[in-house]
Amino acid sequence: MMGVFLLSKRSPITLDVKLDVVKRCLQDDSNPHYEAKQLGVDKATVKDWIRKYEAEGFEGLEDVKPLLKSALKLHSIPLQISWIIRKP
């Protein structure tokens, strides 16, 4: 995924880097302990990225607070419903 260079206030690690790390770990080309050491983060952080990626895909790696993420999903529901019940 080229061109995704978003930084969050909570993590100085880009989404591209997180995705690369997760993919290397899932493909057994590396392990969370090694990757964490290289990035200067806790190995639990890398394991969390892997868990989130497996559960939600790329979106799981974004640093969006859970409540905000839920609110964003709820906000889109009326838009989805309006498309379903749109009258010609």
JSON list of N, CA and C in Angstrom, two decimals:
[
{"chain": "A", "resi": 1, "resn": "MET", "atom": "N", "xyz": [0.85, -1.17, 0.00]},
{"chain": "A", "resi": 1, "resn": "MET", "atom": "CA", "xyz": [0.00, 0.00, 0.00]},
{"chain": "A", "resi": 1, "resn": "MET", "atom": "C", "xyz": [0.90, 1.24, 0.00]},
{"chain": "A", "resi": 2, "resn": "MET", "atom": "N", "xyz": [1.19, 1.75, -1.11]},
{"chain": "A", "resi": 2, "resn": "MET", "atom": "CA", "xyz": [2.10, 2.88, -1.25]},
{"chain": "A", "resi": 2, "resn": "MET", "atom": "C", "xyz": [1.39, 4.19, -0.96]},
{"chain": "A", "resi": 3, "resn": "GLY", "atom": "N", "xyz": [2.14, 5.13, -0.40]},
{"chain": "A", "resi": 3, "resn": "GLY", "atom": "CA", "xyz": [1.61, 6.47, -0.23]},
{"chain": "A", "resi": 3, "resn": "GLY", "atom": "C", "xyz": [0.82, 6.70, 1.04]},
{"chain": "A", "resi": 4, "resn": "VAL", "atom": "N", "xyz": [0.77, 5.74, 1.94]},
{"chain": "A", "resi": 4, "resn": "VAL", "atom": "CA", "xyz": [0.06, 5.95, 3.19]},
{"chain": "A", "resi": 4, "resn": "VAL", "atom": "C", "xyz": [1.09, 6.32, 4.24]},
{"chain": "A", "resi": 5, "resn": "PHE", "atom": "N", "xyz": [1.19, 7.62, 4.51]},
{"chain": "A", "resi": 5, "resn": "PHE", "atom": "CA", "xyz": [2.21, 8.10, 5.43]},
{"chain": "A", "resi": 5, "resn": "PHE", "atom": "C", "xyz": [1.59, 8.85, 6.60]},
{"chain": "A", "resi": 6, "resn": "LEU", "atom": "N", "xyz": [0.42, 8.39, 7.03]},
{"chain": "A", "resi": 6, "resn": "LEU", "atom": "CA", "xyz": [-0.27, 9.06, 8.12]},
{"chain": "A", "resi": 6, "resn": "LEU", "atom": "C", "xyz": [0.42, 8.74, 9.44]},
{"chain": "A", "resi": 7, "resn": "LEU", "atom": "N", "xyz": [0.65, 9.77, 10.21]},
{"chain": "A", "resi": 7, "resn": "LEU", "atom": "CA", "xyz": [1.19, 9.58, 11.54]},
{"chain": "A", "resi": 7, "resn": "LEU", "atom": "C", "xyz": [0.11, 9.95, 12.54]},
{"chain": "A", "resi": 8, "resn": "SER", "atom": "N", "xyz": [0.06, 9.23, 13.62]},
{"chain": "A", "resi": 8, "resn": "SER", "atom": "CA", "xyz": [-0.92, 9.59, 14.64]},
{"chain": "A", "resi": 8, "resn": "SER", "atom": "C", "xyz": [-0.20, 10.26, 15.78]},
{"chain": "A", "resi": 9, "resn": "LYS", "atom": "N", "xyz": [-0.96, 10.87, 16.64]},
{"chain": "A", "resi": 9, "resn": "LYS", "atom": "CA", "xyz": [-0.38, 11.48, 17.83]},
{"chain": "A", "resi": 9, "resn": "LYS", "atom": "C", "xyz": [0.11, 10.41, 18.78]},
{"chain": "A", "resi": 10, "resn": "ARG", "atom": "N", "xyz": [-0.51, 9.23, 18.72]},
{"chain": "A", "resi": 10, "resn": "ARG", "atom": "CA", "xyz": [-0.18, 8.15, 19.63]},
{"chain": "A", "resi": 10, "resn": "ARG", "atom": "C", "xyz": [1.00, 7.32, 19.15]},
{"chain": "A", "resi": 11, "resn": "SER", "atom": "N", "xyz": [1.23, 7.25, 17.87]},
{"chain": "A", "resi": 11, "resn": "SER", "atom": "CA", "xyz": [2.27, 6.38, 17.35]},
{"chain": "A", "resi": 11, "resn": "SER", "atom": "C", "xyz": [3.04, 7.06, 16.22]},
{"chain": "A", "resi": 12, "resn": "PRO", "atom": "N", "xyz": [4.36, 7.12, 16.36]},
{"chain": "A", "resi": 12, "resn": "PRO", "atom": "CA", "xyz": [5.15, 7.71, 15.28]},
{"chain": "A", "resi": 12, "resn": "PRO", "atom": "C", "xyz": [5.40, 6.74, 14.13]},
{"chain": "A", "resi": 13, "resn": "ILE", "atom": "N", "xyz": [4.84, 5.54, 14.20]},
{"chain": "A", "resi": 13, "resn": "ILE", "atom": "CA", "xyz": [5.05, 4.51, 13.19]},
{"chain": "A", "resi": 13, "resn": "ILE", "atom": "C", "xyz": [3.97, 4.67, 12.11]},
{"chain": "A", "resi": 14, "resn": "THR", "atom": "N", "xyz": [4.40, 4.73, 10.85]},
{"chain": "A", "resi": 14, "resn": "THR", "atom": "CA", "xyz": [3.44, 4.88, 9.75]},
{"chain": "A", "resi": 14, "resn": "THR", "atom": "C", "xyz": [2.64, 3.61, 9.54]},
{"chain": "A", "resi": 15, "resn": "LEU", "atom": "N", "xyz": [1.50, 3.76, 8.90]},
{"chain": "A", "resi": 15, "resn": "LEU", "atom": "CA", "xyz": [0.67, 2.60, 8.59]},
{"chain": "A", "resi": 15, "resn": "LEU", "atom": "C", "xyz": [1.40, 1.63, 7.67]},
{"chain": "A", "resi": 16, "resn": "ASP", "atom": "N", "xyz": [2.18, 2.17, 6.73]},
{"chain": "A", "resi": 16, "resn": "ASP", "atom": "CA", "xyz": [2.95, 1.31, 5.82]},
{"chain": "A", "resi": 16, "resn": "ASP", "atom": "C", "xyz": [3.93, 0.43, 6.58]},
{"chain": "A", "resi": 17, "resn": "VAL", "atom": "N", "xyz": [4.61, 1.02, 7.56]},
{"chain": "A", "resi": 17, "resn": "VAL", "atom": "CA", "xyz": [5.58, 0.26, 8.34]},
{"chain": "A", "resi": 17, "resn": "VAL", "atom": "C", "xyz": [4.87, -0.82, 9.15]},
{"chain": "A", "resi": 18, "resn": "LYS", "atom": "N", "xyz": [3.76, -0.44, 9.79]},
{"chain": "A", "resi": 18, "resn": "LYS", "atom": "CA", "xyz": [2.99, -1.43, 10.56]},
{"chain": "A", "resi": 18, "resn": "LYS", "atom": "C", "xyz": [2.57, -2.60, 9.67]},
{"chain": "A", "resi": 19, "resn": "LEU", "atom": "N", "xyz": [2.06, -2.28, 8.49]},
{"chain": "A", "resi": 19, "resn": "LEU", "atom": "CA", "xyz": [1.60, -3.32, 7.57]},
{"chain": "A", "resi": 19, "resn": "LEU", "atom": "C", "xyz": [2.76, -4.23, 7.15]},
{"chain": "A", "resi": 20, "resn": "ASP", "atom": "N", "xyz": [3.90, -3.64, 6.84]},
{"chain": "A", "resi": 20, "resn": "ASP", "atom": "CA", "xyz": [5.07, -4.45, 6.47]},
{"chain": "A", "resi": 20, "resn": "ASP", "atom": "C", "xyz": [5.49, -5.38, 7.60]},
{"chain": "A", "resi": 21, "resn": "VAL", "atom": "N", "xyz": [5.51, -4.85, 8.82]},
{"chain": "A", "resi": 21, "resn": "VAL", "atom": "CA", "xyz": [5.90, -5.64, 9.99]},
{"chain": "A", "resi": 21, "resn": "VAL", "atom": "C", "xyz": [4.92, -6.80, 10.18]},
{"chain": "A", "resi": 22, "resn": "VAL", "atom": "N", "xyz": [3.63, -6.50, 10.13]},
{"chain": "A", "resi": 22, "resn": "VAL", "atom": "CA", "xyz": [2.61, -7.53, 10.32]},
{"chain": "A", "resi": 22, "resn": "VAL", "atom": "C", "xyz": [2.74, -8.61, 9.26]},
{"chain": "A", "resi": 23, "resn": "LYS", "atom": "N", "xyz": [2.90, -8.21, 8.02]},
{"chain": "A", "resi": 23, "resn": "LYS", "atom": "CA", "xyz": [3.00, -9.20, 6.93]},
{"chain": "A", "resi": 23, "resn": "LYS", "atom": "C", "xyz": [4.24, -10.08, 7.10]},
{"chain": "A", "resi": 24, "resn": "ARG", "atom": "N", "xyz": [5.38, -9.47, 7.49]},
{"chain": "A", "resi": 24, "resn": "ARG", "atom": "CA", "xyz": [6.59, -10.27, 7.71]},
{"chain": "A", "resi": 24, "resn": "ARG", "atom": "C", "xyz": [6.37, -11.29, 8.83]},
{"chain": "A", "resi": 25, "resn": "CYS", "atom": "N", "xyz": [5.71, -10.87, 9.88]},
{"chain": "A", "resi": 25, "resn": "CYS", "atom": "CA", "xyz": [5.46, -11.78, 11.00]},
{"chain": "A", "resi": 25, "resn": "CYS", "atom": "C", "xyz": [4.49, -12.89, 10.61]},
{"chain": "A", "resi": 26, "resn": "LEU", "atom": "N", "xyz": [3.44, -12.55, 9.89]},
{"chain": "A", "resi": 26, "resn": "LEU", "atom": "CA", "xyz": [2.45, -13.54, 9.48]},
{"chain": "A", "resi": 26, "resn": "LEU", "atom": "C", "xyz": [3.01, -14.54, 8.47]},
{"chain": "A", "resi": 27, "resn": "GLN", "atom": "N", "xyz": [3.98, -14.10, 7.69]},
{"chain": "A", "resi": 27, "resn": "GLN", "atom": "CA", "xyz": [4.59, -14.98, 6.69]},
{"chain": "A", "resi": 27, "resn": "GLN", "atom": "C", "xyz": [5.79, -15.73, 7.26]},
{"chain": "A", "resi": 28, "resn": "ASP", "atom": "N", "xyz": [6.00, -15.59, 8.57]},
{"chain": "A", "resi": 28, "resn": "ASP", "atom": "CA", "xyz": [7.12, -16.24, 9.27]},
{"chain": "A", "resi": 28, "resn": "ASP", "atom": "C", "xyz": [8.49, -15.81, 8.74]},
{"chain": "A", "resi": 29, "resn": "ASP", "atom": "N", "xyz": [8.56, -14.61, 8.15]},
{"chain": "A", "resi": 29, "resn": "ASP", "atom": "CA", "xyz": [9.85, -14.07, 7.72]},
{"chain": "A", "resi": 29, "resn": "ASP", "atom": "C", "xyz": [10.52, -13.34, 8.87]},
{"chain": "A", "resi": 30, "resn": "SER", "atom": "N", "xyz": [9.77, -13.10, 9.94]},
{"chain": "A", "resi": 30, "resn": "SER", "atom": "CA", "xyz": [10.28, -12.39, 11.10]},
{"chain": "A", "resi": 30, "resn": "SER", "atom": "C", "xyz": [9.41, -12.75, 12.29]},
{"chain": "A", "resi": 31, "resn": "ASN", "atom": "N", "xyz": [9.71, -12.14, 13.44]},
{"chain": "A", "resi": 31, "resn": "ASN", "atom": "CA", "xyz": [8.89, -12.38, 14.62]},
{"chain": "A", "resi": 31, "resn": "ASN", "atom": "C", "xyz": [8.65, -11.07, 15.37]},
{"chain": "A", "resi": 32, "resn": "PRO", "atom": "N", "xyz": [7.59, -11.01, 16.17]},
{"chain": "A", "resi": 32, "resn": "PRO", "atom": "CA", "xyz": [7.24, -9.76, 16.86]},
{"chain": "A", "resi": 32, "resn": "PRO", "atom": "C", "xyz": [8.37, -9.21, 17.74]},
{"chain": "A", "resi": 33, "resn": "HIS", "atom": "N", "xyz": [9.11, -10.10, 18.39]},
{"chain": "A", "resi": 33, "resn": "HIS", "atom": "CA", "xyz": [10.19, -9.63, 19.27]},
{"chain": "A", "resi": 33, "resn": "HIS", "atom": "C", "xyz": [11.26, -8.88, 18.47]},
{"chain": "A", "resi": 34, "resn": "TYR", "atom": "N", "xyz": [11.70, -9.46, 17.37]},
{"chain": "A", "resi": 34, "resn": "TYR", "atom": "CA", "xyz": [12.72, -8.82, 16.53]},
{"chain": "A", "resi": 34, "resn": "TYR", "atom": "C", "xyz": [12.22, -7.50, 15.96]},
{"chain": "A", "resi": 35, "resn": "GLU", "atom": "N", "xyz": [11.01, -7.51, 15.41]},
{"chain": "A", "resi": 35, "resn": "GLU", "atom": "CA", "xyz": [10.46, -6.30, 14.79]},
{"chain": "A", "resi": 35, "resn": "GLU", "atom": "C", "xyz": [10.28, -5.19, 15.82]},
{"chain": "A", "resi": 36, "resn": "ALA", "atom": "N", "xyz": [9.82, -5.56, 17.02]},
{"chain": "A", "resi": 36, "resn": "ALA", "atom": "CA", "xyz": [9.64, -4.56, 18.07]},
{"chain": "A", "resi": 36, "resn": "ALA", "atom": "C", "xyz": [10.97, -3.92, 18.45]},
{"chain": "A", "resi": 37, "resn": "LYS", "atom": "N", "xyz": [11.98, -4.74, 18.56]},
{"chain": "A", "resi": 37, "resn": "LYS", "atom": "CA", "xyz": [13.32, -4.24, 18.90]},
{"chain": "A", "resi": 37, "resn": "LYS", "atom": "C", "xyz": [13.83, -3.27, 17.84]},
{"chain": "A", "resi": 38, "resn": "GLN", "atom": "N", "xyz": [13.61, -3.60, 16.57]},
{"chain": "A", "resi": 38, "resn": "GLN", "atom": "CA", "xyz": [14.06, -2.75, 15.47]},
{"chain": "A", "resi": 38, "resn": "GLN", "atom": "C", "xyz": [13.35, -1.39, 15.48]},
{"chain": "A", "resi": 39, "resn": "LEU", "atom": "N", "xyz": [12.08, -1.38, 15.88]},
{"chain": "A", "resi": 39, "resn": "LEU", "atom": "CA", "xyz": [11.29, -0.15, 15.86]},
{"chain": "A", "resi": 39, "resn": "LEU", "atom": "C", "xyz": [11.34, 0.62, 17.18]},
{"chain": "A", "resi": 40, "resn": "GLY", "atom": "N", "xyz": [11.85, -0.02, 18.22]},
{"chain": "A", "resi": 40, "resn": "GLY", "atom": "CA", "xyz": [11.90, 0.62, 19.52]},
{"chain": "A", "resi": 40, "resn": "GLY", "atom": "C", "xyz": [10.55, 0.66, 20.22]},
{"chain": "A", "resi": 41, "resn": "VAL", "atom": "N", "xyz": [9.74, -0.36, 19.96]},
{"chain": "A", "resi": 41, "resn": "VAL", "atom": "CA", "xyz": [8.44, -0.47, 20.62]},
{"chain": "A", "resi": 41, "resn": "VAL", "atom": "C", "xyz": [8.40, -1.78, 21.39]},
{"chain": "A", "resi": 42, "resn": "ASP", "atom": "N", "xyz": [7.42, -1.93, 22.25]},
{"chain": "A", "resi": 42, "resn": "ASP", "atom": "CA", "xyz": [7.25, -3.15, 23.01]},
{"chain": "A", "resi": 42, "resn": "ASP", "atom": "C", "xyz": [6.74, -4.27, 22.10]},
{"chain": "A", "resi": 43, "resn": "LYS", "atom": "N", "xyz": [7.17, -5.51, 22.37]},
{"chain": "A", "resi": 43, "resn": "LYS", "atom": "CA", "xyz": [6.72, -6.62, 21.52]},
{"chain": "A", "resi": 43, "resn": "LYS", "atom": "C", "xyz": [5.21, -6.82, 21.61]},
{"chain": "A", "resi": 44, "resn": "ALA", "atom": "N", "xyz": [4.62, -6.41, 22.73]},
{"chain": "A", "resi": 44, "resn": "ALA", "atom": "CA", "xyz": [3.16, -6.50, 22.86]},
{"chain": "A", "resi": 44, "resn": "ALA", "atom": "C", "xyz": [2.47, -5.59, 21.86]},
{"chain": "A", "resi": 45, "resn": "THR", "atom": "N", "xyz": [3.12, -4.49, 21.51]},
{"chain": "A", "resi": 45, "resn": "THR", "atom": "CA", "xyz": [2.57, -3.56, 20.52]},
{"chain": "A", "resi": 45, "resn": "THR", "atom": "C", "xyz": [2.50, -4.24, 19.16]},
{"chain": "A", "resi": 46, "resn": "VAL", "atom": "N", "xyz": [3.56, -4.90, 18.77]},
{"chain": "A", "resi": 46, "resn": "VAL", "atom": "CA", "xyz": [3.59, -5.60, 17.48]},
{"chain": "A", "resi": 46, "resn": "VAL", "atom": "C", "xyz": [2.56, -6.74, 17.48]},
{"chain": "A", "resi": 47, "resn": "LYS", "atom": "N", "xyz": [2.46, -7.46, 18.58]},
{"chain": "A", "resi": 47, "resn": "LYS", "atom": "CA", "xyz": [1.46, -8.54, 18.67]},
{"chain": "A", "resi": 47, "resn": "LYS", "atom": "C", "xyz": [0.06, -7.96, 18.57]},
{"chain": "A", "resi": 48, "resn": "ASP", "atom": "N", "xyz": [-0.14, -6.78, 19.14]},
{"chain": "A", "resi": 48, "resn": "ASP", "atom": "CA", "xyz": [-1.44, -6.12, 19.05]},
{"chain": "A", "resi": 48, "resn": "ASP", "atom": "C", "xyz": [-1.76, -5.74, 17.60]},
{"chain": "A", "resi": 49, "resn": "TRP", "atom": "N", "xyz": [-0.75, -5.22, 16.86]},
{"chain": "A", "resi": 49, "resn": "TRP", "atom": "CA", "xyz": [-0.95, -4.90, 15.45]},
{"chain": "A", "resi": 49, "resn": "TRP", "atom": "C", "xyz": [-1.37, -6.14, 14.68]},
{"chain": "A", "resi": 50, "resn": "ILE", "atom": "N", "xyz": [-0.73, -7.27, 14.96]},
{"chain": "A", "resi": 50, "resn": "ILE", "atom": "CA", "xyz": [-1.04, -8.52, 14.27]},
{"chain": "A", "resi": 50, "resn": "ILE", "atom": "C", "xyz": [-2.48, -8.94, 14.58]},
{"chain": "A", "resi": 51, "resn": "ARG", "atom": "N", "xyz": [-2.84, -8.89, 15.86]},
{"chain": "A", "resi": 51, "resn": "ARG", "atom": "CA", "xyz": [-4.20, -9.27, 16.27]},
{"chain": "A", "resi": 51, "resn": "ARG", "atom": "C", "xyz": [-5.24, -8.38, 15.59]},
{"chain": "A", "resi": 52, "resn": "LYS", "atom": "N", "xyz": [-4.98, -7.06, 15.58]},
{"chain": "A", "resi": 52, "resn": "LYS", "atom": "CA", "xyz": [-5.93, -6.13, 14.97]},
{"chain": "A", "resi": 52, "resn": "LYS", "atom": "C", "xyz": [-6.01, -6.34, 13.46]},
{"chain": "A", "resi": 53, "resn": "TYR", "atom": "N", "xyz": [-4.89, -6.61, 12.82]},
{"chain": "A", "resi": 53, "resn": "TYR", "atom": "CA", "xyz": [-4.88, -6.84, 11.37]},
{"chain": "A", "resi": 53, "resn": "TYR", "atom": "C", "xyz": [-5.66, -8.10, 11.03]},
{"chain": "A", "resi": 54, "resn": "GLU", "atom": "N", "xyz": [-5.48, -9.15, 11.83]},
{"chain": "A", "resi": 54, "resn": "GLU", "atom": "CA", "xyz": [-6.20, -10.39, 11.56]},
{"chain": "A", "resi": 54, "resn": "GLU", "atom": "C", "xyz": [-7.71, -10.20, 11.76]},
{"chain": "A", "resi": 55, "resn": "ALA", "atom": "N", "xyz": [-8.09, -9.33, 12.69]},
{"chain": "A", "resi": 55, "resn": "ALA", "atom": "CA", "xyz": [-9.51, -9.11, 12.98]},
{"chain": "A", "resi": 55, "resn": "ALA", "atom": "C", "xyz": [-10.17, -8.13, 12.01]},
{"chain": "A", "resi": 56, "resn": "GLU", "atom": "N", "xyz": [-9.44, -7.05, 11.64]},
{"chain": "A", "resi": 56, "resn": "GLU", "atom": "CA", "xyz": [-10.06, -5.96, 10.88]},
{"chain": "A", "resi": 56, "resn": "GLU", "atom": "C", "xyz": [-9.35, -5.61, 9.58]},
{"chain": "A", "resi": 57, "resn": "GLY", "atom": "N", "xyz": [-8.26, -6.28, 9.27]},
{"chain": "A", "resi": 57, "resn": "GLY", "atom": "CA", "xyz": [-7.52, -5.93, 8.07]},
{"chain": "A", "resi": 57, "resn": "GLY", "atom": "C", "xyz": [-6.75, -4.62, 8.27]},
{"chain": "A", "resi": 58, "resn": "PHE", "atom": "N", "xyz": [-6.47, -3.95, 7.17]},
{"chain": "A", "resi": 58, "resn": "PHE", "atom": "CA", "xyz": [-5.66, -2.73, 7.19]},
{"chain": "A", "resi": 58, "resn": "PHE", "atom": "C", "xyz": [-6.24, -1.68, 8.13]},
{"chain": "A", "resi": 59, "resn": "GLU", "atom": "N", "xyz": [-7.58, -1.56, 8.16]},
{"chain": "A", "resi": 59, "resn": "GLU", "atom": "CA", "xyz": [-8.22, -0.57, 9.02]},
{"chain": "A", "resi": 59, "resn": "GLU", "atom": "C", "xyz": [-7.90, -0.79, 10.49]},
{"chain": "A", "resi": 60, "resn": "GLY", "atom": "N", "xyz": [-7.64, -2.02, 10.87]},
{"chain": "A", "resi": 60, "resn": "GLY", "atom": "CA", "xyz": [-7.30, -2.32, 12.26]},
{"chain": "A", "resi": 60, "resn": "GLY", "atom": "C", "xyz": [-5.98, -1.72, 12.70]},
{"chain": "A", "resi": 61, "resn": "LEU", "atom": "N", "xyz": [-5.13, -1.37, 11.75]},
{"chain": "A", "resi": 61, "resn": "LEU", "atom": "CA", "xyz": [-3.83, -0.79, 12.07]},
{"chain": "A", "resi": 61, "resn": "LEU", "atom": "C", "xyz": [-3.90, 0.73, 12.28]},
{"chain": "A", "resi": 62, "resn": "GLU", "atom": "N", "xyz": [-5.00, 1.33, 11.89]},
{"chain": "A", "resi": 62, "resn": "GLU", "atom": "CA", "xyz": [-5.14, 2.78, 12.06]},
{"chain": "A", "resi": 62, "resn": "GLU", "atom": "C", "xyz": [-5.28, 3.12, 13.53]},
{"chain": "A", "resi": 63, "resn": "ASP", "atom": "N", "xyz": [-4.66, 4.22, 13.93]},
{"chain": "A", "resi": 63, "resn": "ASP", "atom": "CA", "xyz": [-4.73, 4.65, 15.33]},
{"chain": "A", "resi": 63, "resn": "ASP", "atom": "C", "xyz": [-5.94, 5.53, 15.56]},
{"chain": "A", "resi": 64, "resn": "VAL", "atom": "N", "xyz": [-7.09, 4.89, 15.56]},
{"chain": "A", "resi": 64, "resn": "VAL", "atom": "CA", "xyz": [-8.33, 5.60, 15.86]},
{"chain": "A", "resi": 64, "resn": "VAL", "atom": "C", "xyz": [-8.85, 5.04, 17.17]},
{"chain": "A", "resi": 65, "resn": "LYS", "atom": "N", "xyz": [-9.17, 5.92, 18.10]},
{"chain": "A", "resi": 65, "resn": "LYS", "atom": "CA", "xyz": [-9.67, 5.45, 19.39]},
{"chain": "A", "resi": 65, "resn": "LYS", "atom": "C", "xyz": [-10.95, 4.65, 19.18]},
{"chain": "A", "resi": 66, "resn": "PRO", "atom": "N", "xyz": [-11.14, 3.58, 19.96]},
{"chain": "A", "resi": 66, "resn": "PRO", "atom": "CA", "xyz": [-12.31, 2.71, 19.77]},
{"chain": "A", "resi": 66, "resn": "PRO", "atom": "C", "xyz": [-13.65, 3.46, 19.78]},
{"chain": "A", "resi": 67, "resn": "LEU", "atom": "N", "xyz": [-13.84, 4.42, 20.68]},
{"chain": "A", "resi": 67, "resn": "LEU", "atom": "CA", "xyz": [-15.12, 5.14, 20.71]},
{"chain": "A", "resi": 67, "resn": "LEU", "atom": "C", "xyz": [-15.32, 5.96, 19.45]},
{"chain": "A", "resi": 68, "resn": "LEU", "atom": "N", "xyz": [-14.25, 6.59, 18.96]},
{"chain": "A", "resi": 68, "resn": "LEU", "atom": "CA", "xyz": [-14.34, 7.37, 17.74]},
{"chain": "A", "resi": 68, "resn": "LEU", "atom": "C", "xyz": [-14.64, 6.46, 16.56]},
{"chain": "A", "resi": 69, "resn": "LYS", "atom": "N", "xyz": [-14.00, 5.30, 16.53]},
{"chain": "A", "resi": 69, "resn": "LYS", "atom": "CA", "xyz": [-14.22, 4.34, 15.45]},
{"chain": "A", "resi": 69, "resn": "LYS", "atom": "C", "xyz": [-15.69, 3.90, 15.43]},
{"chain": "A", "resi": 70, "resn": "SER", "atom": "N", "xyz": [-16.25, 3.61, 16.60]},
{"chain": "A", "resi": 70, "resn": "SER", "atom": "CA", "xyz": [-17.66, 3.23, 16.69]},
{"chain": "A", "resi": 70, "resn": "SER", "atom": "C", "xyz": [-18.56, 4.36, 16.22]},
{"chain": "A", "resi": 71, "resn": "ALA", "atom": "N", "xyz": [-18.24, 5.57, 16.63]},
{"chain": "A", "resi": 71, "resn": "ALA", "atom": "CA", "xyz": [-19.05, 6.73, 16.24]},
{"chain": "A", "resi": 71, "resn": "ALA", "atom": "C", "xyz": [-19.01, 6.93, 14.73]},
{"chain": "A", "resi": 72, "resn": "LEU", "atom": "N", "xyz": [-17.85, 6.74, 14.13]},
{"chain": "A", "resi": 72, "resn": "LEU", "atom": "CA", "xyz": [-17.74, 6.90, 12.68]},
{"chain": "A", "resi": 72, "resn": "LEU", "atom": "C", "xyz": [-18.57, 5.85, 11.96]},
{"chain": "A", "resi": 73, "resn": "LYS", "atom": "N", "xyz": [-18.58, 4.62, 12.47]},
{"chain": "A", "resi": 73, "resn": "LYS", "atom": "CA", "xyz": [-19.38, 3.57, 11.86]},
{"chain": "A", "resi": 73, "resn": "LYS", "atom": "C", "xyz": [-20.86, 3.88, 12.01]},
{"chain": "A", "resi": 74, "resn": "LEU", "atom": "N", "xyz": [-21.27, 4.34, 13.19]},
{"chain": "A", "resi": 74, "resn": "LEU", "atom": "CA", "xyz": [-22.67, 4.68, 13.42]},
{"chain": "A", "resi": 74, "resn": "LEU", "atom": "C", "xyz": [-23.11, 5.85, 12.55]},
{"chain": "A", "resi": 75, "resn": "HIS", "atom": "N", "xyz": [-22.20, 6.80, 12.35]},
{"chain": "A", "resi": 75, "resn": "HIS", "atom": "CA", "xyz": [-22.51, 7.96, 11.53]},
{"chain": "A", "resi": 75, "resn": "HIS", "atom": "C", "xyz": [-22.80, 7.56, 10.08]},
{"chain": "A", "resi": 76, "resn": "SER", "atom": "N", "xyz": [-22.16, 6.51, 9.62]},
{"chain": "A", "resi": 76, "resn": "SER", "atom": "CA", "xyz": [-22.36, 6.10, 8.22]},
{"chain": "A", "resi": 76, "resn": "SER", "atom": "C", "xyz": [-23.64, 5.29, 8.03]},
{"chain": "A", "resi": 77, "resn": "ILE", "atom": "N", "xyz": [-24.22, 4.77, 9.09]},
{"chain": "A", "resi": 77, "resn": "ILE", "atom": "CA", "xyz": [-25.43, 3.96, 8.97]},
{"chain": "A", "resi": 77, "resn": "ILE", "atom": "C", "xyz": [-26.59, 4.73, 8.33]},
{"chain": "A", "resi": 78, "resn": "PRO", "atom": "N", "xyz": [-26.90, 5.97, 8.77]},
{"chain": "A", "resi": 78, "resn": "PRO", "atom": "CA", "xyz": [-28.00, 6.69, 8.11]},
{"chain": "A", "resi": 78, "resn": "PRO", "atom": "C", "xyz": [-27.76, 6.89, 6.62]},
{"chain": "A", "resi": 79, "resn": "LEU", "atom": "N", "xyz": [-26.52, 7.09, 6.24]},
{"chain": "A", "resi": 79, "resn": "LEU", "atom": "CA", "xyz": [-26.21, 7.25, 4.82]},
{"chain": "A", "resi": 79, "resn": "LEU", "atom": "C", "xyz": [-26.49, 5.96, 4.06]},
{"chain": "A", "resi": 80, "resn": "GLN", "atom": "N", "xyz": [-26.12, 4.84, 4.66]},
{"chain": "A", "resi": 80, "resn": "GLN", "atom": "CA", "xyz": [-26.35, 3.56, 4.01]},
{"chain": "A", "resi": 80, "resn": "GLN", "atom": "C", "xyz": [-27.84, 3.28, 3.90]},
{"chain": "A", "resi": 81, "resn": "ILE", "atom": "N", "xyz": [-28.58, 3.60, 4.96]},
{"chain": "A", "resi": 81, "resn": "ILE", "atom": "CA", "xyz": [-30.03, 3.37, 4.95]},
{"chain": "A", "resi": 81, "resn": "ILE", "atom": "C", "xyz": [-30.71, 4.26, 3.90]},
{"chain": "A", "resi": 82, "resn": "SER", "atom": "N", "xyz": [-30.25, 5.50, 3.80]},
{"chain": "A", "resi": 82, "resn": "SER", "atom": "CA", "xyz": [-30.87, 6.40, 2.81]},
{"chain": "A", "resi": 82, "resn": "SER", "atom": "C", "xyz": [-30.70, 5.87, 1.39]},
{"chain": "A", "resi": 83, "resn": "TRP", "atom": "N", "xyz": [-29.61, 5.17, 1.13]},
{"chain": "A", "resi": 83, "resn": "TRP", "atom": "CA", "xyz": [-29.42, 4.58, -0.20]},
{"chain": "A", "resi": 83, "resn": "TRP", "atom": "C", "xyz": [-30.37, 3.41, -0.41]},
{"chain": "A", "resi": 84, "resn": "ILE", "atom": "N", "xyz": [-30.64, 2.69, 0.65]},
{"chain": "A", "resi": 84, "resn": "ILE", "atom": "CA", "xyz": [-31.52, 1.53, 0.53]},
{"chain": "A", "resi": 84, "resn": "ILE", "atom": "C", "xyz": [-32.97, 1.95, 0.33]},
{"chain": "A", "resi": 85, "resn": "ILE", "atom": "N", "xyz": [-33.42, 2.97, 1.07]},
{"chain": "A", "resi": 85, "resn": "ILE", "atom": "CA", "xyz": [-34.83, 3.34, 1.01]},
{"chain": "A", "resi": 85, "resn": "ILE", "atom": "C", "xyz": [-35.10, 4.51, 0.08]},
{"chain": "A", "resi": 86, "resn": "ARG", "atom": "N", "xyz": [-34.13, 4.87, -0.70]},
{"chain": "A", "resi": 86, "resn": "ARG", "atom": "CA", "xyz": [-34.31, 5.98, -1.65]},
{"chain": "A", "resi": 86, "resn": "ARG", "atom": "C", "xyz": [-35.45, 5.67, -2.62]},
{"chain": "A", "resi": 87, "resn": "LYS", "atom": "N", "xyz": [-36.32, 6.63, -2.75]},
{"chain": "A", "resi": 87, "resn": "LYS", "atom": "CA", "xyz": [-37.44, 6.44, -3.67]},
{"chain": "A", "resi": 87, "resn": "LYS", "atom": "C", "xyz": [-37.09, 7.06, -5.03]},
{"chain": "A", "resi": 88, "resn": "PRO", "atom": "N", "xyz": [-37.52, 6.45, -6.12]},
{"chain": "A", "resi": 88, "resn": "PRO", "atom": "CA", "xyz": [-37.19, 6.97, -7.46]},
{"chain": "A", "resi": 88, "resn": "PRO", "atom": "C", "xyz": [-37.85, 8.29, -7.76]}
]
